[in-house]
mmCIF file of C-alpha atoms in Angstrom:
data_model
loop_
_atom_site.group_PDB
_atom_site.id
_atom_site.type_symbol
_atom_site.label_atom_id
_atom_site.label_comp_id
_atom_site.label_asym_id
_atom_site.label_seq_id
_atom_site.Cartn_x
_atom_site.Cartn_y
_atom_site.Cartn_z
ATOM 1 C CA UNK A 1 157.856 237.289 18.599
ATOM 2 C CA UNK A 2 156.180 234.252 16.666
ATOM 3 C CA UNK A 3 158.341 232.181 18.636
ATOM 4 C CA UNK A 4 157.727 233.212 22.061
ATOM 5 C CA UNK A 5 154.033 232.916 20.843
ATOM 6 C CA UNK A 6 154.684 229.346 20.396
ATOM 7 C CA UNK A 7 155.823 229.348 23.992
ATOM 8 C CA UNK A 8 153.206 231.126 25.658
ATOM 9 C CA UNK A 9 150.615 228.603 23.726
ATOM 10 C CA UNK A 10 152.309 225.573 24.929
ATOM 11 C CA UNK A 11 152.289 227.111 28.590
ATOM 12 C CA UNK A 12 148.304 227.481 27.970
ATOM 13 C CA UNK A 13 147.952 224.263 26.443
ATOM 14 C CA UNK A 14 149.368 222.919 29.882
ATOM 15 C CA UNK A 15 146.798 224.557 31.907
ATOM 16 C CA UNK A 16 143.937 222.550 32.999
ATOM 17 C CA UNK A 17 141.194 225.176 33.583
ATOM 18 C CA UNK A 18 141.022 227.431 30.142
ATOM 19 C CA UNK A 19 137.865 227.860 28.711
ATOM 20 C CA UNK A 20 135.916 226.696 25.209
ATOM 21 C CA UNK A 21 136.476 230.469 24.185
ATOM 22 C CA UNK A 22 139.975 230.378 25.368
ATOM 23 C CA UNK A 23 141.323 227.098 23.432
ATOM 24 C CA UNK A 24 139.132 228.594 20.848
ATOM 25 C CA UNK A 25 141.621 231.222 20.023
ATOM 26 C CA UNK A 26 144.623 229.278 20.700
ATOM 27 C CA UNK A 27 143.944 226.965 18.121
ATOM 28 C CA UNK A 28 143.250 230.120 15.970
ATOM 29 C CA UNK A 29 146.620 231.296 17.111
ATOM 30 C CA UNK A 30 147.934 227.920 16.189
ATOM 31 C CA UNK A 31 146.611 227.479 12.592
ATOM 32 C CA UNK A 32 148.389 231.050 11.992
ATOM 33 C CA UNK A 33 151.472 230.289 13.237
ATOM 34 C CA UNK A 34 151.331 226.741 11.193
ATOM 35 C CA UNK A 35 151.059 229.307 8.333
ATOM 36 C CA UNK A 36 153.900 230.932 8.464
ATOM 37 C CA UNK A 37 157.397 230.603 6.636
ATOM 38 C CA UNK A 38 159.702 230.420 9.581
ATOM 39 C CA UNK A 39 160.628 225.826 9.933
ATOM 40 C CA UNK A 40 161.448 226.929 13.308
ATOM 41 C CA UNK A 41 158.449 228.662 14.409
ATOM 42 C CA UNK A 42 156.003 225.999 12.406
ATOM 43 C CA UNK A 43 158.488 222.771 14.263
ATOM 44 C CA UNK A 44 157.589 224.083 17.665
ATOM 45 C CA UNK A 45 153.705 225.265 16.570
ATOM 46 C CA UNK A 46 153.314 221.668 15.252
ATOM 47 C CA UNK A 47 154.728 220.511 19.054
ATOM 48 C CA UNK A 48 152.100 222.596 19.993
ATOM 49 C CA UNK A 49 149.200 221.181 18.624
ATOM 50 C CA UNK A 50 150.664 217.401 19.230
ATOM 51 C CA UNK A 51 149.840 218.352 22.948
ATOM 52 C CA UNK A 52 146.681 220.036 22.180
ATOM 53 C CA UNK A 53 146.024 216.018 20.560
ATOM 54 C CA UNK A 54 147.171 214.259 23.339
ATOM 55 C CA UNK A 55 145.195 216.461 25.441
ATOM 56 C CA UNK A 56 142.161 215.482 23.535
ATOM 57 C CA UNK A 57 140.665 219.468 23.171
ATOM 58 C CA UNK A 58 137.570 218.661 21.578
ATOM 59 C CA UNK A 59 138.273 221.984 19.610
ATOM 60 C CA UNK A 60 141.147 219.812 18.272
ATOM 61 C CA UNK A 61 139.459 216.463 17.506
ATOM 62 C CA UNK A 62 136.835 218.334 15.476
ATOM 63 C CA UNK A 63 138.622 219.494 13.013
ATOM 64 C CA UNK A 64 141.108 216.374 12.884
ATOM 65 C CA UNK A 65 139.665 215.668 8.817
ATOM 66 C CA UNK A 66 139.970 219.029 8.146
ATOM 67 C CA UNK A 67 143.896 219.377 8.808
ATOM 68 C CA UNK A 68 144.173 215.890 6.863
ATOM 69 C CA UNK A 69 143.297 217.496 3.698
ATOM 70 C CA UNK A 70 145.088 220.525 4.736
ATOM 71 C CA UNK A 71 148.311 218.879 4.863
ATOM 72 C CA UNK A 72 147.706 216.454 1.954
ATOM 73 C CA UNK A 73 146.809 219.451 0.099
ATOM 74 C CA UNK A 74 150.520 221.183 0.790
ATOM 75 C CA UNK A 75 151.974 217.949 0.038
ATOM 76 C CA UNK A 76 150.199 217.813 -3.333
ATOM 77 C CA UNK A 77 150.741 221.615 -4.369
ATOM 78 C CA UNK A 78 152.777 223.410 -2.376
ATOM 79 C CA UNK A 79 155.847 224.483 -3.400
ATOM 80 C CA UNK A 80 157.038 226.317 -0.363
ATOM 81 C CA UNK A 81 159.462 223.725 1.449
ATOM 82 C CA UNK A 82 158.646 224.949 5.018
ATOM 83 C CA UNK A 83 154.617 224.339 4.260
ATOM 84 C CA UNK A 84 155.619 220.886 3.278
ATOM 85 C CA UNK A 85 157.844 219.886 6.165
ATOM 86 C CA UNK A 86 154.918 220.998 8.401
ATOM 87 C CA UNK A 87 152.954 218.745 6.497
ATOM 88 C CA UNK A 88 154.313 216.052 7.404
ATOM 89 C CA UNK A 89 154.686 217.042 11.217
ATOM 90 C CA UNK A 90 151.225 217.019 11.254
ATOM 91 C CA UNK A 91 150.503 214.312 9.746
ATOM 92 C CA UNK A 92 152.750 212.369 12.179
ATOM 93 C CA UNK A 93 150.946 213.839 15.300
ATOM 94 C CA UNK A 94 147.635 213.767 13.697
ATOM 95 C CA UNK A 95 148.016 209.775 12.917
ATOM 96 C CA UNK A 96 149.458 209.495 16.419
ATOM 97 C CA UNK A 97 146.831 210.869 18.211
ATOM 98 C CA UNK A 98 144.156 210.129 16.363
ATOM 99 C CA UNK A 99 144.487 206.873 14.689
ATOM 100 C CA UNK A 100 140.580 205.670 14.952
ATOM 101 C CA UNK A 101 139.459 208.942 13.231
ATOM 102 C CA UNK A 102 142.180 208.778 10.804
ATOM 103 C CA UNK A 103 142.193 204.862 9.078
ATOM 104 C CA UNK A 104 139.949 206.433 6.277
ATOM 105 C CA UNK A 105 142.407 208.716 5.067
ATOM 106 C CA UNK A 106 145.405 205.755 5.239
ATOM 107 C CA UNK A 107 145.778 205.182 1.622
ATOM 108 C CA UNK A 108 145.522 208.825 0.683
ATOM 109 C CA UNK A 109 148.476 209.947 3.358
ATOM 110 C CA UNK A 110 150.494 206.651 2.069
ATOM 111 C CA UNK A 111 150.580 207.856 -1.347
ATOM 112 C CA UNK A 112 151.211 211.273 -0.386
ATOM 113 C CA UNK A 113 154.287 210.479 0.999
ATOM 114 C CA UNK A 114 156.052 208.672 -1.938
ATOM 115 C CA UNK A 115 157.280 212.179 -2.931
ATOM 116 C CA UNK A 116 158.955 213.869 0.235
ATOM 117 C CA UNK A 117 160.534 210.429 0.727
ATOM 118 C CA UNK A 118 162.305 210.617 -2.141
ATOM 119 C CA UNK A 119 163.245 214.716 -1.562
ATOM 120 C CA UNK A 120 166.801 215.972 -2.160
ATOM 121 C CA UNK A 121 166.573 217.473 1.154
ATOM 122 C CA UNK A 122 167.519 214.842 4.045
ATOM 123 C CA UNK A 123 165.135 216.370 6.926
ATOM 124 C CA UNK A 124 162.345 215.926 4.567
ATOM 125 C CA UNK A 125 162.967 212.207 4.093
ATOM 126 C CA UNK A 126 163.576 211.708 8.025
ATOM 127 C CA UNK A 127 160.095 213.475 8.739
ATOM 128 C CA UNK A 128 158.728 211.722 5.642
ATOM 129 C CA UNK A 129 159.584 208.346 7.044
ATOM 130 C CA UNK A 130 158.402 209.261 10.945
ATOM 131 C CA UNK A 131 155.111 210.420 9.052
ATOM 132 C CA UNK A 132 154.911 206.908 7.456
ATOM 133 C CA UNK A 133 155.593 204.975 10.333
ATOM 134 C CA UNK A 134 152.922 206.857 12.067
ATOM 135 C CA UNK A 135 150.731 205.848 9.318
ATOM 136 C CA UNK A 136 151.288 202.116 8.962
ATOM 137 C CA UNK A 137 149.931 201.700 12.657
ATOM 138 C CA UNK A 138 146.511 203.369 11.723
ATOM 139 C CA UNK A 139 146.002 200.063 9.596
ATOM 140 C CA UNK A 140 144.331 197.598 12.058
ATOM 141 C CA UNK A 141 146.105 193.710 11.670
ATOM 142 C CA UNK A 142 142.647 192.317 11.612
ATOM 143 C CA UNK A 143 141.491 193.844 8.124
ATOM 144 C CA UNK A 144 143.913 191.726 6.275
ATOM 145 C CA UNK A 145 142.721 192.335 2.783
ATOM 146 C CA UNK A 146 143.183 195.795 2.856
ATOM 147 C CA UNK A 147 146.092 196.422 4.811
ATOM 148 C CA UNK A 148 147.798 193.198 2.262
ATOM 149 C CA UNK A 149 147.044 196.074 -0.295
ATOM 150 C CA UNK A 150 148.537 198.946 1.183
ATOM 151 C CA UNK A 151 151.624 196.975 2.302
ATOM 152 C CA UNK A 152 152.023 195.673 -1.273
ATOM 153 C CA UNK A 153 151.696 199.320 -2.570
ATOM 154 C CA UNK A 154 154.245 200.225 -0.153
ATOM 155 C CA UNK A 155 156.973 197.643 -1.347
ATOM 156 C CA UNK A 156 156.348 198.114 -4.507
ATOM 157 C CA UNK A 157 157.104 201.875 -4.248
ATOM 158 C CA UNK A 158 160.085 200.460 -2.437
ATOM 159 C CA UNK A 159 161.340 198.840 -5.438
ATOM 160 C CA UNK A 160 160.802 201.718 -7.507
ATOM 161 C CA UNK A 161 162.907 203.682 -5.225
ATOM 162 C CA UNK A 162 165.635 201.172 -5.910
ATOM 163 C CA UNK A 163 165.202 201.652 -9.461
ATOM 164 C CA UNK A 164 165.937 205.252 -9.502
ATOM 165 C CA UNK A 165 169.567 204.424 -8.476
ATOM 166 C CA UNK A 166 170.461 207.762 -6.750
ATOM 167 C CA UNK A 167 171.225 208.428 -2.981
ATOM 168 C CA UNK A 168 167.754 209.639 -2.323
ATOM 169 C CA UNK A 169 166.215 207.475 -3.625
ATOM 170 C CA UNK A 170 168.263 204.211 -2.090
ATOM 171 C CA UNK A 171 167.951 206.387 1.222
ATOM 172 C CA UNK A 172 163.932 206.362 0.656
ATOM 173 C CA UNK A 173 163.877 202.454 0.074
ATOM 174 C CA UNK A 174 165.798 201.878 3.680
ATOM 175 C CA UNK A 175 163.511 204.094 5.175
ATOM 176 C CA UNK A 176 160.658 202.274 3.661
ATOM 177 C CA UNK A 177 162.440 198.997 4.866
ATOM 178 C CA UNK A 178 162.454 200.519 8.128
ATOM 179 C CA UNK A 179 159.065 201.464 8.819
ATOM 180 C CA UNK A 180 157.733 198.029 7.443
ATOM 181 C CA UNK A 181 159.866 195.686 9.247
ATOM 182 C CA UNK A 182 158.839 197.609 12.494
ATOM 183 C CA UNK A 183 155.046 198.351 11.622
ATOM 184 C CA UNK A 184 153.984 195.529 8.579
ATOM 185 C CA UNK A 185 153.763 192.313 10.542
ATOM 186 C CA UNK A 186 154.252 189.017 9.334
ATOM 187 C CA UNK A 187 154.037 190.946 5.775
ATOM 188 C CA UNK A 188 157.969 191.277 5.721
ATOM 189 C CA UNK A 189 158.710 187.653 6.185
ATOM 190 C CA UNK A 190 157.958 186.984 2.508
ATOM 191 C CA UNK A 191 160.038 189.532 1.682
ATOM 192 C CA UNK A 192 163.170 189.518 4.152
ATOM 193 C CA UNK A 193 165.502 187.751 2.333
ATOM 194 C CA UNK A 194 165.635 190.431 -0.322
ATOM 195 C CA UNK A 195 165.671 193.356 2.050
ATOM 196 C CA UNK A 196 168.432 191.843 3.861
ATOM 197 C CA UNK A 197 170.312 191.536 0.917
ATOM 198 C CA UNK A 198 169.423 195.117 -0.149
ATOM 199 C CA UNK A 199 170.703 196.088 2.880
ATOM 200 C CA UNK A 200 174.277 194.331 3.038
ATOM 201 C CA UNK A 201 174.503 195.621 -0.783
ATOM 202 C CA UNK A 202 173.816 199.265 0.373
ATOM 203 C CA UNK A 203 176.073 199.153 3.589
ATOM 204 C CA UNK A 204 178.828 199.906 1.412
ATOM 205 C CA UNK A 205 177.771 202.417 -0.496
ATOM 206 C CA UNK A 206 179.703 205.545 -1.023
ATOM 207 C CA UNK A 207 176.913 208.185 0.404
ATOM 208 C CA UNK A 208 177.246 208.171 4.206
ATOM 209 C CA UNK A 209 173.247 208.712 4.819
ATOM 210 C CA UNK A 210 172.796 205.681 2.952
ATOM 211 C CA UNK A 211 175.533 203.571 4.200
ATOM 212 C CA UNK A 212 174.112 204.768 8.130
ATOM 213 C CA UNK A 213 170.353 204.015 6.889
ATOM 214 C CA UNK A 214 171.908 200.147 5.899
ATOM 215 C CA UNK A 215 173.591 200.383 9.053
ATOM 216 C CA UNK A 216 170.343 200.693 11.079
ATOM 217 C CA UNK A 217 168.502 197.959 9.050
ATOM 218 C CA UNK A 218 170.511 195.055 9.890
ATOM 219 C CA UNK A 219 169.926 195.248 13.915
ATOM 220 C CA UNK A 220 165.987 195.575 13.093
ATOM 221 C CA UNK A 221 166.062 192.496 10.782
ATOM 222 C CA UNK A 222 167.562 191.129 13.544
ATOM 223 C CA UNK A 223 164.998 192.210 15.960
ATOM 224 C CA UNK A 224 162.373 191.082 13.611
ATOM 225 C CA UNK A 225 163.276 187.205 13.292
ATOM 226 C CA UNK A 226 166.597 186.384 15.048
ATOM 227 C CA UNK A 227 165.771 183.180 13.788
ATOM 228 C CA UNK A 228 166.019 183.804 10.181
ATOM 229 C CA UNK A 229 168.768 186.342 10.941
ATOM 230 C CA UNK A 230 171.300 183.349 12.366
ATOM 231 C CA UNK A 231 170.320 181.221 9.593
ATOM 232 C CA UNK A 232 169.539 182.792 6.403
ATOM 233 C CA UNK A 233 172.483 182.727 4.275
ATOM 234 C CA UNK A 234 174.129 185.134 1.650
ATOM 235 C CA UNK A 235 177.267 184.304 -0.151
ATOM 236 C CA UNK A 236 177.664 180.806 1.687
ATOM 237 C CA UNK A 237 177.734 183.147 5.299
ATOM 238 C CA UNK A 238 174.467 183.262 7.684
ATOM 239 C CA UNK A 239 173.386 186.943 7.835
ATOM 240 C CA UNK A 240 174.524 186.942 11.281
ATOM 241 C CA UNK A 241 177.918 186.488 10.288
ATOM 242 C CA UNK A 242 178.504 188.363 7.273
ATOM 243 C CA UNK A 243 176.861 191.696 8.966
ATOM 244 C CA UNK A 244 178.913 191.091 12.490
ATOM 245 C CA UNK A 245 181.841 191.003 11.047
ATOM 246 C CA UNK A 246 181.048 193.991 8.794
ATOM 247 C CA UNK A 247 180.070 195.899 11.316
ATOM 248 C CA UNK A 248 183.461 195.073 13.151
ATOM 249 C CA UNK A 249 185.853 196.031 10.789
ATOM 250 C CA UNK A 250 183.908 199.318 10.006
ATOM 251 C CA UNK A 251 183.820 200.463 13.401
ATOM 252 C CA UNK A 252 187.498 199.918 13.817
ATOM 253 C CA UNK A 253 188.368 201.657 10.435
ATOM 254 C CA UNK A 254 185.940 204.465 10.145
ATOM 255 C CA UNK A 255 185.562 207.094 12.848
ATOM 256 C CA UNK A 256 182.174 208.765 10.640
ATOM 257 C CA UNK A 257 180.404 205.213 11.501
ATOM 258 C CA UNK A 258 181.702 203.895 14.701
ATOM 259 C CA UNK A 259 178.542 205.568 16.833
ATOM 260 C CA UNK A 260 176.137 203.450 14.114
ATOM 261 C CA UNK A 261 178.247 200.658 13.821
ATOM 262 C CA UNK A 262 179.082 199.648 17.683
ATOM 263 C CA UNK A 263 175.009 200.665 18.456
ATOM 264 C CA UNK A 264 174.322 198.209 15.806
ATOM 265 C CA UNK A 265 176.335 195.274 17.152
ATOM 266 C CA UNK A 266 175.293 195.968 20.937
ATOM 267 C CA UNK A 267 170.954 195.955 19.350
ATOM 268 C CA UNK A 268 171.994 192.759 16.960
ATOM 269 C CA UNK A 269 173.755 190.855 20.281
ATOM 270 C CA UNK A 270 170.159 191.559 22.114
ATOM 271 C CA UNK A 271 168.242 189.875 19.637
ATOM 272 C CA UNK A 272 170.873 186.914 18.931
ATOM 273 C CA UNK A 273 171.729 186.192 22.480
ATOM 274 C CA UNK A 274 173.625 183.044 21.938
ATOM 275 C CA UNK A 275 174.650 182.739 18.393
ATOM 276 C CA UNK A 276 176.953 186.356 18.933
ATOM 277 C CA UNK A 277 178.971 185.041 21.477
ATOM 278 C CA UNK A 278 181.627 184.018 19.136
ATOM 279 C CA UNK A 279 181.439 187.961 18.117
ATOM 280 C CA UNK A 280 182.078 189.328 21.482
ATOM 281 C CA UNK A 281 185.887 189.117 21.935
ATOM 282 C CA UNK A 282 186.278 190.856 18.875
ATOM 283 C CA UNK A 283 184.009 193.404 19.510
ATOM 284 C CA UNK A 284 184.996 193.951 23.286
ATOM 285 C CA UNK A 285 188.419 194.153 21.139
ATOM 286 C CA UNK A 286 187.343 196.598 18.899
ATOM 287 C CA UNK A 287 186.239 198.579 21.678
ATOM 288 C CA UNK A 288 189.227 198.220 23.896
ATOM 289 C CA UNK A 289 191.484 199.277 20.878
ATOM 290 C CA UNK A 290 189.092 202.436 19.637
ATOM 291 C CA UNK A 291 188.905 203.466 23.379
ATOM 292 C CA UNK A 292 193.108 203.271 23.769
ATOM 293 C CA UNK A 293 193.640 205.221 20.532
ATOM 294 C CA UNK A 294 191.389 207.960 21.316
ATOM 295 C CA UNK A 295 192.826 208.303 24.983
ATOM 296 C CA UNK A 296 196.700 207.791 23.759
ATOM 297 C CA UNK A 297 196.069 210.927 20.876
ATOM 298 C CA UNK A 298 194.004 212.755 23.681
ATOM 299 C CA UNK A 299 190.855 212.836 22.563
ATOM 300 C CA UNK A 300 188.439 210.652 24.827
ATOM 301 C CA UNK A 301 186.601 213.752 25.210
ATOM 302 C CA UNK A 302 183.090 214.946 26.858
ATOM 303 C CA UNK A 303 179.903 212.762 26.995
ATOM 304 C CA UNK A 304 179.295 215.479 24.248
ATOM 305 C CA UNK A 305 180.733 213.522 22.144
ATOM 306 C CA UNK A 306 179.257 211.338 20.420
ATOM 307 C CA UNK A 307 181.564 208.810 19.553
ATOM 308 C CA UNK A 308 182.131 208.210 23.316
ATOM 309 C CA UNK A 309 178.735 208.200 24.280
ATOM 310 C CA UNK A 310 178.099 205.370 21.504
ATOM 311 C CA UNK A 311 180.584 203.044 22.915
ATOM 312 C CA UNK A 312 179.165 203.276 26.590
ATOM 313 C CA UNK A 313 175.925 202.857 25.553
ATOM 314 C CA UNK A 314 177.043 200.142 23.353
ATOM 315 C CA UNK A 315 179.141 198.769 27.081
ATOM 316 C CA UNK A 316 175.968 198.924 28.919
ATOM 317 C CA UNK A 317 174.079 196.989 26.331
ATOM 318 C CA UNK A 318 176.345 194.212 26.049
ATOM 319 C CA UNK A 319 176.635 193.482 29.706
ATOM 320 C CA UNK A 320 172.447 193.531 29.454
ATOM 321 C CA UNK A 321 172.265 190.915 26.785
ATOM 322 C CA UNK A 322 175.241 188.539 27.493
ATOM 323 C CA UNK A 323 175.440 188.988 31.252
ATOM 324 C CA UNK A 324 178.855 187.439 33.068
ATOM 325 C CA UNK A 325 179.834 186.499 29.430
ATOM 326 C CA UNK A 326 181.311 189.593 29.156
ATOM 327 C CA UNK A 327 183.090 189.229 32.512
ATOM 328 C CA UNK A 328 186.384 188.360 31.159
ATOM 329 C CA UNK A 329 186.118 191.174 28.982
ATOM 330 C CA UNK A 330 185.674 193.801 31.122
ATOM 331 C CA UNK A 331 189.153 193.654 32.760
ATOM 332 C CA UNK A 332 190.864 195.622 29.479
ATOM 333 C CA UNK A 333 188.461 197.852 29.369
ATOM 334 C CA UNK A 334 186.908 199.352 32.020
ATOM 335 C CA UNK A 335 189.866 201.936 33.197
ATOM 336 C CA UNK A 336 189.494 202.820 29.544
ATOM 337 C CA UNK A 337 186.248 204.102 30.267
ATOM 338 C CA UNK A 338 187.054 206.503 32.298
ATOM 339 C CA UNK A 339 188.964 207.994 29.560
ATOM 340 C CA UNK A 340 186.138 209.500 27.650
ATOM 341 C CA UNK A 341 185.391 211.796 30.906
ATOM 342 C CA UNK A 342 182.862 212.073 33.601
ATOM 343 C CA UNK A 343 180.036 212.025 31.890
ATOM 344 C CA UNK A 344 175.858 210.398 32.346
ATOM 345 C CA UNK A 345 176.920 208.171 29.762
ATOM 346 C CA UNK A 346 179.548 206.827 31.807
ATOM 347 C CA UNK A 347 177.825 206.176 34.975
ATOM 348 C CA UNK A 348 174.860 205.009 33.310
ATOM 349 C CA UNK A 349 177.046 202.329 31.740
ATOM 350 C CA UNK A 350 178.826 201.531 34.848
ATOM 351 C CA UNK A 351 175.911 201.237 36.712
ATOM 352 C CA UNK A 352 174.454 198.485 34.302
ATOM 353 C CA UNK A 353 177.710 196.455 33.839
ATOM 354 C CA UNK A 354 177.832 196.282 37.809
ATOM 355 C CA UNK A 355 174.336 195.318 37.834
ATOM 356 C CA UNK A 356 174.777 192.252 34.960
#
């Protein structure tokens, strides 16, 4: 029932002509549904109000401080998991949506979150990390002094999370490294040498959330200063190299990482145009070889699968970023497409490599 409530409030939501009284009691409804103990019913009740945000009910905006301290509140003393993953949904859409409103309350949500980032549960860190990421972009660029401070407070919790030298707390760090390389500005440049070492350290490690979390660094360090990422060197190889070539050999050996690892050379070859071109016969190779030994033991299956659909999305974005470069390559491969299935995937990716 609480779930078809959600439902019939997101219907309403959509509806241009209700009332004061009438979005009154929906965000009544709302705030009781937010209450309750069901993750599902509080996931889609959070969705809810997001579009009540976006929709700018003034019934909404009003109370925008009041749900801050609401949810840094639960994050502070709540015990109850499910009150503390909505938390942090909020948060998220509440930073979103109202970012002006909201830059008071920066510091206090930043320190809030050092805790669920480092939680043994893994869909408390994800949401934990979106929340952040929300959060870094209520700090305007031009207040340098205090957003220098926040940034600072972030890395250092960074480090700490390092320190702790467990899984969660190596996951937390990436995710930190994440959300600052996208959202900190020039901030990271001081620092990217040792988060790009951090990250080829942890792309080994034995904990597959934390090896996929080192995964998903590299291409964003890439993203960040493809400059520094052809140049800066570790263990007498240029980043470029030594995480190309990484990223190679896991995708042929590992069937758990080859969706991360092929997304992660296809993102790294748009931000290093030139410099991966010696990387793209062996990684039209890998691809070529993964794509034969799934269709020789049968299983080049439905664009369900997610293997598949990594390696055509992977296609499409090579052809994007090196163009007829990848010509030559095509030949070996592209009947091998068609072994993974009919599929979106598959015409979306033909559609680009015809286009490039």
């Amino acid at each position: 029932d609480r779930l078809a409530c959600t439902a019939i409030l997101s219907a309403l939501v959509d509806m241009d002509m209700l009332e004061t009284k009438q979005k009154v009691r929906v965000m009544v409804q709302l705030g009781t549904l937010l209450k309750t103990s069901d993750m599902v019913v509080c996931t889609e009740a959070a969705a809810v109000f997001k579009k009540v945000l976006q929709k700018r009910w003034p019934e909404a905006l009003n109370s925008v401080e009041k749900e801050v301290n609401l949810c840094l509140e639960w994050l502070g003393n709540e015990r109850s998991e499910v009150r503390r993953m909505t938390a942090l949904l909020l948060l998220e859409a509440l930073c979103q949506e109202s970012n002006a409103t909201l830059y008071q309350y920066a510091t206090k949500i930043l320190t809030s979150l050092s805790s669920p980032l480092r939680d043994n549960k893994l869909e408390m860190r994800l949401a934990a990390a979106r929340a952040l990421g929300a959060c870094l972009q209520l700090v305007p660029k031009q207040d340098q002094s205090p957003r220098n401070v926040l940034l600072n407070y972030l890395f250092e919790e960074l480090q700490r999370d390092q320190q702790l030298g467990t899984p969660e707390g190596y996951h937390a760090s990436l995710l930190r490294c994440q959300e600052l390389v996208q959202y900190g500005g020039m901030f990271m440049q001081a620092h990217l040498g040792q988060v790009s070492e951090m990250a080829l350290k942890l792309k080994d490690h034995r904990d597959p959330v934390v090896r996929k979390a080192a995964i998903c660094l590299l291409p964003m360090l890439a993203r960040y200063s493809p400059q520094d990422f052809t140049k800066y060197t570790v263990g007498g190889e240029s980043l470029l190299v030594r995480s190309c070539s990484f990223l190679i050999g896991l995708a042929r050996a590992s069937e758990r990482d080859r969706p991360t690892s092929f997304l992660a050379l296809a993102h790294i070859s748009q931000c290093c145009n030139i410099e991966f071109r010696p990387f793209l016969e062996p990684t039209t190779r890998a691809i070529r070889d993964v794509l034969a030994a799934r269709a020789k033991s049968r299983s080049g299956i439905s664009e369900t699968d997610e293997t598949s659909t990594a390696i055509l999305r992977t296609i499409a974005i090579l052809a994007t970023a090196m163009g007829p470069a990848l010509t030559r390559y095509m030949r070996d491969i592209l009947d091998l497409m068609f072994t993974t299935g009919l599929s979106e995937a598959l015409c979306e990716s033909l559609t680009v490599v015809e286009r490039e």
